[in-house]
mmCIF file with all atom_site columns, C-alpha atoms in Angstrom:
data_model
loop_
_atom_site.group_PDB
_atom_site.id
_atom_site.type_symbol
_atom_site.label_atom_id
_atom_site.label_alt_id
_atom_site.label_comp_id
_atom_site.label_asym_id
_atom_site.label_entity_id
_atom_site.label_seq_id
_atom_site.pdbx_PDB_ins_code
_atom_site.Cartn_x
_atom_site.Cartn_y
_atom_site.Cartn_z
_atom_site.occupancy
_atom_site.B_iso_or_equiv
_atom_site.pdbx_formal_charge
_atom_site.auth_seq_id
_atom_site.auth_comp_id
_atom_site.auth_asym_id
_atom_site.auth_atom_id
_atom_site.pdbx_PDB_model_num
ATOM 1   C CA . UNK A 1 1   ? 21.369 -81.410  -62.387 1.00 0.00 ? 10  UNK A CA 1
ATOM 2   C CA . UNK A 1 2   ? 19.729 -83.334  -65.227 1.00 0.00 ? 11  UNK A CA 1
ATOM 3   C CA . UNK A 1 3   ? 17.997 -81.529  -68.048 1.00 0.00 ? 12  UNK A CA 1
ATOM 4   C CA . UNK A 1 4   ? 16.178 -83.073  -70.965 1.00 0.00 ? 13  UNK A CA 1
ATOM 5   C CA . UNK A 1 5   ? 17.899 -82.171  -74.210 1.00 0.00 ? 14  UNK A CA 1
ATOM 6   C CA . UNK A 1 6   ? 16.952 -82.581  -77.822 1.00 0.00 ? 15  UNK A CA 1
ATOM 7   C CA . UNK A 1 7   ? 19.309 -85.183  -79.184 1.00 0.00 ? 16  UNK A CA 1
ATOM 8   C CA . UNK A 1 8   ? 20.743 -84.882  -82.675 1.00 0.00 ? 17  UNK A CA 1
ATOM 9   C CA . UNK A 1 9   ? 19.319 -87.000  -85.481 1.00 0.00 ? 18  UNK A CA 1
ATOM 10  C CA . UNK A 1 10  ? 22.877 -88.033  -86.399 1.00 0.00 ? 19  UNK A CA 1
ATOM 11  C CA . UNK A 1 11  ? 23.753 -91.199  -84.424 1.00 0.00 ? 20  UNK A CA 1
ATOM 12  C CA . UNK A 1 12  ? 27.389 -90.284  -83.662 1.00 0.00 ? 21  UNK A CA 1
ATOM 13  C CA . UNK A 1 13  ? 26.337 -86.834  -82.420 1.00 0.00 ? 22  UNK A CA 1
ATOM 14  C CA . UNK A 1 14  ? 23.527 -88.386  -80.343 1.00 0.00 ? 23  UNK A CA 1
ATOM 15  C CA . UNK A 1 15  ? 25.952 -90.685  -78.572 1.00 0.00 ? 24  UNK A CA 1
ATOM 16  C CA . UNK A 1 16  ? 28.429 -87.831  -78.029 1.00 0.00 ? 25  UNK A CA 1
ATOM 17  C CA . UNK A 1 17  ? 25.625 -85.885  -76.323 1.00 0.00 ? 26  UNK A CA 1
ATOM 18  C CA . UNK A 1 18  ? 24.664 -88.953  -74.260 1.00 0.00 ? 27  UNK A CA 1
ATOM 19  C CA . UNK A 1 19  ? 28.244 -89.548  -73.169 1.00 0.00 ? 28  UNK A CA 1
ATOM 20  C CA . UNK A 1 20  ? 28.603 -85.917  -72.047 1.00 0.00 ? 29  UNK A CA 1
ATOM 21  C CA . UNK A 1 21  ? 25.456 -86.337  -69.948 1.00 0.00 ? 30  UNK A CA 1
ATOM 22  C CA . UNK A 1 22  ? 26.836 -89.522  -68.408 1.00 0.00 ? 31  UNK A CA 1
ATOM 23  C CA . UNK A 1 23  ? 30.110 -87.808  -67.571 1.00 0.00 ? 32  UNK A CA 1
ATOM 24  C CA . UNK A 1 24  ? 28.249 -84.919  -65.908 1.00 0.00 ? 33  UNK A CA 1
ATOM 25  C CA . UNK A 1 25  ? 26.056 -87.307  -63.898 1.00 0.00 ? 34  UNK A CA 1
ATOM 26  C CA . UNK A 1 26  ? 28.771 -89.519  -62.452 1.00 0.00 ? 35  UNK A CA 1
ATOM 27  C CA . UNK A 1 27  ? 31.934 -87.415  -62.239 1.00 0.00 ? 36  UNK A CA 1
ATOM 28  C CA . UNK A 1 28  ? 32.999 -87.142  -58.623 1.00 0.00 ? 37  UNK A CA 1
ATOM 29  C CA . UNK A 1 29  ? 30.748 -89.964  -57.406 1.00 0.00 ? 38  UNK A CA 1
ATOM 30  C CA . UNK A 1 30  ? 32.521 -93.095  -56.184 1.00 0.00 ? 39  UNK A CA 1
ATOM 31  C CA . UNK A 1 31  ? 29.484 -95.247  -55.322 1.00 0.00 ? 40  UNK A CA 1
ATOM 32  C CA . UNK A 1 32  ? 29.211 -97.974  -57.945 1.00 0.00 ? 41  UNK A CA 1
ATOM 33  C CA . UNK A 1 33  ? 25.514 -98.683  -57.411 1.00 0.00 ? 42  UNK A CA 1
ATOM 34  C CA . UNK A 1 34  ? 24.620 -94.987  -57.651 1.00 0.00 ? 43  UNK A CA 1
ATOM 35  C CA . UNK A 1 35  ? 26.585 -94.610  -60.889 1.00 0.00 ? 44  UNK A CA 1
ATOM 36  C CA . UNK A 1 36  ? 25.094 -97.756  -62.433 1.00 0.00 ? 45  UNK A CA 1
ATOM 37  C CA . UNK A 1 37  ? 21.605 -96.665  -61.385 1.00 0.00 ? 46  UNK A CA 1
ATOM 38  C CA . UNK A 1 38  ? 21.984 -93.262  -63.025 1.00 0.00 ? 47  UNK A CA 1
ATOM 39  C CA . UNK A 1 39  ? 23.550 -94.857  -66.112 1.00 0.00 ? 48  UNK A CA 1
ATOM 40  C CA . UNK A 1 40  ? 20.586 -97.234  -66.556 1.00 0.00 ? 49  UNK A CA 1
ATOM 41  C CA . UNK A 1 41  ? 18.086 -94.408  -66.033 1.00 0.00 ? 50  UNK A CA 1
ATOM 42  C CA . UNK A 1 42  ? 19.928 -92.229  -68.556 1.00 0.00 ? 51  UNK A CA 1
ATOM 43  C CA . UNK A 1 43  ? 19.943 -95.006  -71.158 1.00 0.00 ? 52  UNK A CA 1
ATOM 44  C CA . UNK A 1 44  ? 16.262 -95.718  -70.546 1.00 0.00 ? 53  UNK A CA 1
ATOM 45  C CA . UNK A 1 45  ? 15.525 -92.063  -71.261 1.00 0.00 ? 54  UNK A CA 1
ATOM 46  C CA . UNK A 1 46  ? 17.881 -91.872  -74.253 1.00 0.00 ? 55  UNK A CA 1
ATOM 47  C CA . UNK A 1 47  ? 17.071 -95.073  -76.146 1.00 0.00 ? 56  UNK A CA 1
ATOM 48  C CA . UNK A 1 48  ? 13.766 -95.529  -77.934 1.00 0.00 ? 57  UNK A CA 1
ATOM 49  C CA . UNK A 1 49  ? 12.127 -98.850  -78.731 1.00 0.00 ? 58  UNK A CA 1
ATOM 50  C CA . UNK A 1 50  ? 13.611 -100.719 -75.759 1.00 0.00 ? 59  UNK A CA 1
ATOM 51  C CA . UNK A 1 51  ? 11.864 -102.590 -72.968 1.00 0.00 ? 60  UNK A CA 1
ATOM 52  C CA . UNK A 1 52  ? 14.738 -103.293 -70.564 1.00 0.00 ? 61  UNK A CA 1
ATOM 53  C CA . UNK A 1 53  ? 18.118 -101.744 -69.771 1.00 0.00 ? 62  UNK A CA 1
ATOM 54  C CA . UNK A 1 54  ? 20.417 -102.523 -66.914 1.00 0.00 ? 63  UNK A CA 1
ATOM 55  C CA . UNK A 1 55  ? 23.421 -104.220 -65.461 1.00 0.00 ? 64  UNK A CA 1
ATOM 56  C CA . UNK A 1 56  ? 24.387 -107.661 -64.275 1.00 0.00 ? 65  UNK A CA 1
ATOM 57  C CA . UNK A 1 57  ? 27.419 -107.760 -61.966 1.00 0.00 ? 66  UNK A CA 1
ATOM 58  C CA . UNK A 1 58  ? 29.845 -110.601 -61.298 1.00 0.00 ? 67  UNK A CA 1
ATOM 59  C CA . UNK A 1 59  ? 29.292 -112.277 -57.952 1.00 0.00 ? 68  UNK A CA 1
ATOM 60  C CA . UNK A 1 60  ? 30.627 -115.676 -56.916 1.00 0.00 ? 69  UNK A CA 1
ATOM 61  C CA . UNK A 1 61  ? 31.521 -116.613 -60.498 1.00 0.00 ? 70  UNK A CA 1
ATOM 62  C CA . UNK A 1 62  ? 28.169 -115.723 -62.089 1.00 0.00 ? 71  UNK A CA 1
ATOM 63  C CA . UNK A 1 63  ? 26.227 -112.638 -63.130 1.00 0.00 ? 72  UNK A CA 1
ATOM 64  C CA . UNK A 1 64  ? 23.826 -111.196 -60.562 1.00 0.00 ? 73  UNK A CA 1
ATOM 65  C CA . UNK A 1 65  ? 21.131 -108.611 -61.293 1.00 0.00 ? 74  UNK A CA 1
ATOM 66  C CA . UNK A 1 66  ? 22.189 -105.028 -60.648 1.00 0.00 ? 75  UNK A CA 1
ATOM 67  C CA . UNK A 1 67  ? 20.566 -101.630 -61.242 1.00 0.00 ? 76  UNK A CA 1
ATOM 68  C CA . UNK A 1 68  ? 18.060 -101.650 -64.121 1.00 0.00 ? 77  UNK A CA 1
ATOM 69  C CA . UNK A 1 69  ? 14.973 -100.088 -65.697 1.00 0.00 ? 78  UNK A CA 1
ATOM 70  C CA . UNK A 1 70  ? 12.152 -102.367 -66.857 1.00 0.00 ? 79  UNK A CA 1
ATOM 71  C CA . UNK A 1 71  ? 10.153 -105.375 -65.732 1.00 0.00 ? 80  UNK A CA 1
ATOM 72  C CA . UNK A 1 72  ? 11.515 -107.666 -63.005 1.00 0.00 ? 81  UNK A CA 1
ATOM 73  C CA . UNK A 1 73  ? 14.326 -109.807 -64.398 1.00 0.00 ? 82  UNK A CA 1
ATOM 74  C CA . UNK A 1 74  ? 16.272 -113.015 -63.907 1.00 0.00 ? 83  UNK A CA 1
ATOM 75  C CA . UNK A 1 75  ? 18.449 -112.649 -60.831 1.00 0.00 ? 84  UNK A CA 1
ATOM 76  C CA . UNK A 1 76  ? 21.400 -114.923 -61.630 1.00 0.00 ? 85  UNK A CA 1
ATOM 77  C CA . UNK A 1 77  ? 22.932 -115.930 -64.960 1.00 0.00 ? 86  UNK A CA 1
ATOM 78  C CA . UNK A 1 78  ? 25.780 -118.463 -65.189 1.00 0.00 ? 87  UNK A CA 1
ATOM 79  C CA . UNK A 1 79  ? 28.795 -117.556 -67.320 1.00 0.00 ? 88  UNK A CA 1
ATOM 80  C CA . UNK A 1 80  ? 28.354 -118.899 -70.846 1.00 0.00 ? 89  UNK A CA 1
ATOM 81  C CA . UNK A 1 81  ? 24.543 -119.055 -70.568 1.00 0.00 ? 90  UNK A CA 1
ATOM 82  C CA . UNK A 1 82  ? 22.189 -116.775 -72.485 1.00 0.00 ? 91  UNK A CA 1
ATOM 83  C CA . UNK A 1 83  ? 23.326 -113.618 -74.238 1.00 0.00 ? 92  UNK A CA 1
ATOM 84  C CA . UNK A 1 84  ? 24.609 -111.970 -71.048 1.00 0.00 ? 93  UNK A CA 1
ATOM 85  C CA . UNK A 1 85  ? 26.561 -114.978 -69.818 1.00 0.00 ? 94  UNK A CA 1
ATOM 86  C CA . UNK A 1 86  ? 28.013 -115.574 -73.282 1.00 0.00 ? 95  UNK A CA 1
ATOM 87  C CA . UNK A 1 87  ? 29.090 -111.942 -73.649 1.00 0.00 ? 96  UNK A CA 1
ATOM 88  C CA . UNK A 1 88  ? 30.751 -112.016 -70.231 1.00 0.00 ? 97  UNK A CA 1
ATOM 89  C CA . UNK A 1 89  ? 32.537 -115.313 -70.919 1.00 0.00 ? 98  UNK A CA 1
ATOM 90  C CA . UNK A 1 90  ? 33.759 -114.175 -74.355 1.00 0.00 ? 99  UNK A CA 1
ATOM 91  C CA . UNK A 1 91  ? 34.535 -110.621 -73.128 1.00 0.00 ? 100 UNK A CA 1
ATOM 92  C CA . UNK A 1 92  ? 32.932 -109.188 -76.247 1.00 0.00 ? 101 UNK A CA 1
ATOM 93  C CA . UNK A 1 93  ? 29.885 -107.205 -77.254 1.00 0.00 ? 102 UNK A CA 1
ATOM 94  C CA . UNK A 1 94  ? 27.054 -109.284 -78.647 1.00 0.00 ? 103 UNK A CA 1
ATOM 95  C CA . UNK A 1 95  ? 24.377 -107.810 -80.895 1.00 0.00 ? 104 UNK A CA 1
ATOM 96  C CA . UNK A 1 96  ? 21.551 -110.307 -81.326 1.00 0.00 ? 105 UNK A CA 1
ATOM 97  C CA . UNK A 1 97  ? 19.055 -109.491 -84.078 1.00 0.00 ? 106 UNK A CA 1
ATOM 98  C CA . UNK A 1 98  ? 16.597 -112.204 -83.008 1.00 0.00 ? 107 UNK A CA 1
ATOM 99  C CA . UNK A 1 99  ? 16.904 -113.560 -79.473 1.00 0.00 ? 108 UNK A CA 1
ATOM 100 C CA . UNK A 1 100 ? 14.731 -116.554 -80.364 1.00 0.00 ? 109 UNK A CA 1
ATOM 101 C CA . UNK A 1 101 ? 17.453 -117.697 -82.770 1.00 0.00 ? 110 UNK A CA 1
ATOM 102 C CA . UNK A 1 102 ? 20.197 -117.404 -80.116 1.00 0.00 ? 111 UNK A CA 1
ATOM 103 C CA . UNK A 1 103 ? 21.027 -120.850 -78.689 1.00 0.00 ? 112 UNK A CA 1
ATOM 104 C CA . UNK A 1 104 ? 20.242 -120.928 -74.964 1.00 0.00 ? 113 UNK A CA 1
ATOM 105 C CA . UNK A 1 105 ? 18.619 -117.509 -74.828 1.00 0.00 ? 114 UNK A CA 1
ATOM 106 C CA . UNK A 1 106 ? 17.214 -116.781 -71.371 1.00 0.00 ? 115 UNK A CA 1
ATOM 107 C CA . UNK A 1 107 ? 13.801 -115.131 -71.739 1.00 0.00 ? 116 UNK A CA 1
ATOM 108 C CA . UNK A 1 108 ? 13.279 -112.846 -68.750 1.00 0.00 ? 117 UNK A CA 1
ATOM 109 C CA . UNK A 1 109 ? 10.719 -110.758 -70.691 1.00 0.00 ? 118 UNK A CA 1
ATOM 110 C CA . UNK A 1 110 ? 8.771  -112.591 -73.388 1.00 0.00 ? 119 UNK A CA 1
ATOM 111 C CA . UNK A 1 111 ? 8.366  -109.297 -75.284 1.00 0.00 ? 120 UNK A CA 1
ATOM 112 C CA . UNK A 1 112 ? 12.117 -109.047 -75.977 1.00 0.00 ? 121 UNK A CA 1
ATOM 113 C CA . UNK A 1 113 ? 13.033 -109.757 -79.595 1.00 0.00 ? 122 UNK A CA 1
ATOM 114 C CA . UNK A 1 114 ? 16.559 -108.341 -79.928 1.00 0.00 ? 123 UNK A CA 1
ATOM 115 C CA . UNK A 1 115 ? 19.365 -107.577 -77.522 1.00 0.00 ? 124 UNK A CA 1
ATOM 116 C CA . UNK A 1 116 ? 22.756 -105.954 -77.131 1.00 0.00 ? 125 UNK A CA 1
ATOM 117 C CA . UNK A 1 117 ? 25.146 -106.852 -74.325 1.00 0.00 ? 126 UNK A CA 1
ATOM 118 C CA . UNK A 1 118 ? 28.431 -105.063 -73.608 1.00 0.00 ? 127 UNK A CA 1
ATOM 119 C CA . UNK A 1 119 ? 30.887 -106.521 -71.067 1.00 0.00 ? 128 UNK A CA 1
ATOM 120 C CA . UNK A 1 120 ? 32.219 -104.296 -68.278 1.00 0.00 ? 129 UNK A CA 1
ATOM 121 C CA . UNK A 1 121 ? 35.953 -104.994 -68.090 1.00 0.00 ? 130 UNK A CA 1
ATOM 122 C CA . UNK A 1 122 ? 38.216 -103.570 -65.382 1.00 0.00 ? 131 UNK A CA 1
ATOM 123 C CA . UNK A 1 123 ? 41.952 -104.359 -65.417 1.00 0.00 ? 132 UNK A CA 1
ATOM 124 C CA . UNK A 1 124 ? 41.323 -107.324 -67.724 1.00 0.00 ? 133 UNK A CA 1
ATOM 125 C CA . UNK A 1 125 ? 38.587 -108.779 -65.496 1.00 0.00 ? 134 UNK A CA 1
ATOM 126 C CA . UNK A 1 126 ? 34.892 -108.864 -66.400 1.00 0.00 ? 135 UNK A CA 1
ATOM 127 C CA . UNK A 1 127 ? 32.991 -107.238 -63.542 1.00 0.00 ? 136 UNK A CA 1
ATOM 128 C CA . UNK A 1 128 ? 29.588 -107.338 -65.244 1.00 0.00 ? 137 UNK A CA 1
ATOM 129 C CA . UNK A 1 129 ? 27.621 -106.527 -68.382 1.00 0.00 ? 138 UNK A CA 1
ATOM 130 C CA . UNK A 1 130 ? 25.323 -103.837 -69.719 1.00 0.00 ? 139 UNK A CA 1
ATOM 131 C CA . UNK A 1 131 ? 22.212 -105.526 -71.124 1.00 0.00 ? 140 UNK A CA 1
ATOM 132 C CA . UNK A 1 132 ? 19.621 -103.813 -73.332 1.00 0.00 ? 141 UNK A CA 1
ATOM 133 C CA . UNK A 1 133 ? 16.543 -105.527 -74.773 1.00 0.00 ? 142 UNK A CA 1
ATOM 134 C CA . UNK A 1 134 ? 14.064 -104.397 -77.412 1.00 0.00 ? 143 UNK A CA 1
ATOM 135 C CA . UNK A 1 135 ? 10.620 -105.659 -78.392 1.00 0.00 ? 144 UNK A CA 1
ATOM 136 C CA . UNK A 1 136 ? 11.680 -105.185 -82.047 1.00 0.00 ? 145 UNK A CA 1
ATOM 137 C CA . UNK A 1 137 ? 13.710 -107.559 -84.175 1.00 0.00 ? 146 UNK A CA 1
ATOM 138 C CA . UNK A 1 138 ? 17.080 -106.170 -85.306 1.00 0.00 ? 147 UNK A CA 1
ATOM 139 C CA . UNK A 1 139 ? 16.744 -103.023 -83.153 1.00 0.00 ? 148 UNK A CA 1
ATOM 140 C CA . UNK A 1 140 ? 20.454 -102.420 -82.505 1.00 0.00 ? 149 UNK A CA 1
ATOM 141 C CA . UNK A 1 141 ? 22.728 -101.028 -85.220 1.00 0.00 ? 150 UNK A CA 1
ATOM 142 C CA . UNK A 1 142 ? 26.485 -100.745 -85.605 1.00 0.00 ? 151 UNK A CA 1
ATOM 143 C CA . UNK A 1 143 ? 26.108 -97.105  -84.490 1.00 0.00 ? 152 UNK A CA 1
ATOM 144 C CA . UNK A 1 144 ? 24.416 -98.340  -81.314 1.00 0.00 ? 153 UNK A CA 1
ATOM 145 C CA . UNK A 1 145 ? 27.210 -100.843 -80.697 1.00 0.00 ? 154 UNK A CA 1
ATOM 146 C CA . UNK A 1 146 ? 29.928 -98.216  -81.086 1.00 0.00 ? 155 UNK A CA 1
ATOM 147 C CA . UNK A 1 147 ? 28.036 -95.593  -79.084 1.00 0.00 ? 156 UNK A CA 1
ATOM 148 C CA . UNK A 1 148 ? 27.219 -97.954  -76.237 1.00 0.00 ? 157 UNK A CA 1
ATOM 149 C CA . UNK A 1 149 ? 30.767 -99.296  -76.103 1.00 0.00 ? 158 UNK A CA 1
ATOM 150 C CA . UNK A 1 150 ? 32.026 -95.712  -75.701 1.00 0.00 ? 159 UNK A CA 1
ATOM 151 C CA . UNK A 1 151 ? 29.338 -95.155  -73.011 1.00 0.00 ? 160 UNK A CA 1
ATOM 152 C CA . UNK A 1 152 ? 30.676 -98.195  -71.124 1.00 0.00 ? 161 UNK A CA 1
ATOM 153 C CA . UNK A 1 153 ? 34.284 -96.941  -71.477 1.00 0.00 ? 162 UNK A CA 1
ATOM 154 C CA . UNK A 1 154 ? 33.301 -93.682  -69.754 1.00 0.00 ? 163 UNK A CA 1
ATOM 155 C CA . UNK A 1 155 ? 31.286 -95.528  -67.114 1.00 0.00 ? 164 UNK A CA 1
ATOM 156 C CA . UNK A 1 156 ? 34.206 -97.833  -66.297 1.00 0.00 ? 165 UNK A CA 1
ATOM 157 C CA . UNK A 1 157 ? 36.371 -94.828  -65.403 1.00 0.00 ? 166 UNK A CA 1
ATOM 158 C CA . UNK A 1 158 ? 33.924 -94.132  -62.538 1.00 0.00 ? 167 UNK A CA 1
ATOM 159 C CA . UNK A 1 159 ? 33.339 -97.606  -61.102 1.00 0.00 ? 168 UNK A CA 1
#
Protein backbone atom coordinates (compact mmCIF):
# COMPACT_ATOMS: atom_id res chain seq x y z
CA UNK A 1 0.00 0.00 0.00
CA UNK A 2 2.76 2.46 0.89
CA UNK A 3 5.79 2.86 -1.31
CA UNK A 4 8.76 5.10 -0.71
CA UNK A 5 9.01 7.70 -3.45
CA UNK A 6 11.66 10.19 -4.38
CA UNK A 7 10.20 13.56 -3.55
CA UNK A 8 10.79 16.55 -5.80
CA UNK A 9 13.33 19.18 -4.80
CA UNK A 10 10.70 21.87 -5.47
CA UNK A 11 8.76 22.48 -2.22
CA UNK A 12 5.31 22.91 -3.82
CA UNK A 13 5.76 19.70 -5.84
CA UNK A 14 7.01 17.87 -2.72
CA UNK A 15 3.89 18.79 -0.79
CA UNK A 16 1.66 17.86 -3.74
CA UNK A 17 3.28 14.41 -3.73
CA UNK A 18 2.87 14.16 0.06
CA UNK A 19 -0.79 15.14 -0.10
CA UNK A 20 -1.47 12.49 -2.77
CA UNK A 21 0.12 9.89 -0.49
CA UNK A 22 -2.03 11.04 2.42
CA UNK A 23 -5.17 10.84 0.30
CA UNK A 24 -4.27 7.29 -0.80
CA UNK A 25 -3.56 6.21 2.79
CA UNK A 26 -6.75 7.45 4.41
CA UNK A 27 -9.45 7.44 1.73
CA UNK A 28 -12.21 5.07 2.75
CA UNK A 29 -11.07 4.78 6.37
CA UNK A 30 -13.39 6.29 8.97
CA UNK A 31 -11.36 5.58 12.12
CA UNK A 32 -9.93 8.88 13.35
CA UNK A 33 -7.08 7.36 15.36
CA UNK A 34 -5.98 5.18 12.44
CA UNK A 35 -5.98 8.16 10.07
CA UNK A 36 -4.08 10.38 12.51
CA UNK A 37 -1.58 7.60 13.17
CA UNK A 38 -0.86 7.12 9.47
CA UNK A 39 -0.70 10.90 8.96
CA UNK A 40 1.93 11.30 11.70
CA UNK A 41 3.95 8.37 10.36
CA UNK A 42 3.80 9.80 6.83
CA UNK A 43 4.97 13.22 8.02
CA UNK A 44 7.76 11.66 10.06
CA UNK A 45 8.97 9.91 6.91
CA UNK A 46 8.50 12.97 4.69
CA UNK A 47 9.99 15.76 6.80
CA UNK A 48 13.71 15.97 7.46
CA UNK A 49 15.34 17.69 10.42
CA UNK A 50 12.43 17.11 12.82
CA UNK A 51 12.39 15.36 16.17
CA UNK A 52 8.65 15.14 16.90
CA UNK A 53 5.44 15.10 14.87
CA UNK A 54 1.96 14.35 16.04
CA UNK A 55 -1.46 15.43 17.14
CA UNK A 56 -3.09 16.81 20.24
CA UNK A 57 -6.88 16.39 20.37
CA UNK A 58 -9.46 18.43 22.27
CA UNK A 59 -10.80 16.65 25.33
CA UNK A 60 -12.67 18.26 28.21
CA UNK A 61 -11.64 21.77 27.14
CA UNK A 62 -7.90 21.09 26.76
CA UNK A 63 -5.53 19.40 24.34
CA UNK A 64 -4.72 15.75 25.02
CA UNK A 65 -1.89 13.80 23.39
CA UNK A 66 -2.93 11.82 20.33
CA UNK A 67 -1.04 9.76 17.73
CA UNK A 68 2.58 10.86 17.29
CA UNK A 69 6.12 9.92 16.27
CA UNK A 70 9.00 10.86 18.58
CA UNK A 71 9.97 10.84 22.24
CA UNK A 72 7.27 10.63 24.92
CA UNK A 73 5.46 13.95 25.21
CA UNK A 74 3.36 16.12 27.50
CA UNK A 75 -0.06 14.55 27.84
CA UNK A 76 -2.30 17.57 28.46
CA UNK A 77 -1.96 21.19 27.35
CA UNK A 78 -4.42 23.88 28.47
CA UNK A 79 -5.85 26.19 25.80
CA UNK A 80 -3.73 29.33 25.52
CA UNK A 81 -0.62 27.66 26.99
CA UNK A 82 2.51 26.88 24.99
CA UNK A 83 2.61 26.93 21.21
CA UNK A 84 -0.03 24.21 20.82
CA UNK A 85 -2.51 25.73 23.26
CA UNK A 86 -2.00 29.19 21.77
CA UNK A 87 -2.53 27.94 18.22
CA UNK A 88 -5.71 26.14 19.25
CA UNK A 89 -7.07 29.15 21.14
CA UNK A 90 -6.28 31.57 18.29
CA UNK A 91 -7.38 29.06 15.59
CA UNK A 92 -4.32 29.93 13.53
CA UNK A 93 -1.08 28.35 12.40
CA UNK A 94 1.94 29.35 14.44
CA UNK A 95 5.47 29.12 13.07
CA UNK A 96 7.97 29.63 15.88
CA UNK A 97 11.57 30.20 14.79
CA UNK A 98 12.97 29.87 18.32
CA UNK A 99 10.81 28.13 20.91
CA UNK A 100 12.96 29.52 23.73
CA UNK A 101 11.80 33.02 22.76
CA UNK A 102 8.10 32.02 22.80
CA UNK A 103 6.47 33.17 26.06
CA UNK A 104 5.21 30.15 28.01
CA UNK A 105 6.73 27.54 25.72
CA UNK A 106 6.19 24.03 27.08
CA UNK A 107 9.39 22.02 26.62
CA UNK A 108 8.43 18.37 26.18
CA UNK A 109 11.73 17.63 24.40
CA UNK A 110 14.68 19.81 25.37
CA UNK A 111 16.19 19.26 21.90
CA UNK A 112 13.36 21.17 20.19
CA UNK A 113 14.40 24.59 18.90
CA UNK A 114 11.63 25.50 16.44
CA UNK A 115 8.03 24.46 15.96
CA UNK A 116 5.02 24.68 13.68
CA UNK A 117 1.48 24.08 14.91
CA UNK A 118 -1.59 23.92 12.67
CA UNK A 119 -5.09 23.84 14.22
CA UNK A 120 -7.54 21.13 13.16
CA UNK A 121 -10.87 22.89 12.63
CA UNK A 122 -14.12 21.05 11.90
CA UNK A 123 -17.34 23.02 11.35
CA UNK A 124 -15.78 26.06 13.03
CA UNK A 125 -14.67 24.10 16.11
CA UNK A 126 -11.05 23.30 16.96
CA UNK A 127 -10.80 19.54 17.46
CA UNK A 128 -7.02 19.46 17.88
CA UNK A 129 -3.68 20.53 16.45
CA UNK A 130 -0.87 19.13 14.34
CA UNK A 131 2.42 19.81 16.14
CA UNK A 132 5.87 19.45 14.56
CA UNK A 133 9.15 20.18 16.35
CA UNK A 134 12.69 20.50 15.03
CA UNK A 135 16.07 20.50 16.76
CA UNK A 136 17.07 23.37 14.42
CA UNK A 137 16.30 27.05 14.83
CA UNK A 138 14.08 28.50 12.09
CA UNK A 139 13.43 25.08 10.50
CA UNK A 140 9.96 25.79 9.09
CA UNK A 141 9.49 27.96 6.00
CA UNK A 142 6.49 29.62 4.40
CA UNK A 143 6.45 26.68 1.95
CA UNK A 144 6.19 24.32 4.92
CA UNK A 145 3.34 26.36 6.40
CA UNK A 146 1.36 26.33 3.16
CA UNK A 147 2.10 22.67 2.44
CA UNK A 148 1.20 21.52 5.93
CA UNK A 149 -1.98 23.59 5.99
CA UNK A 150 -3.06 21.87 2.75
CA UNK A 151 -2.12 18.50 4.32
CA UNK A 152 -4.41 19.30 7.28
CA UNK A 153 -7.24 20.35 4.92
CA UNK A 154 -7.10 16.92 3.25
CA UNK A 155 -6.84 15.15 6.60
CA UNK A 156 -9.89 16.98 7.96
CA UNK A 157 -12.03 15.59 5.14
CA UNK A 158 -11.38 12.10 6.60
CA UNK A 159 -11.81 12.68 10.33
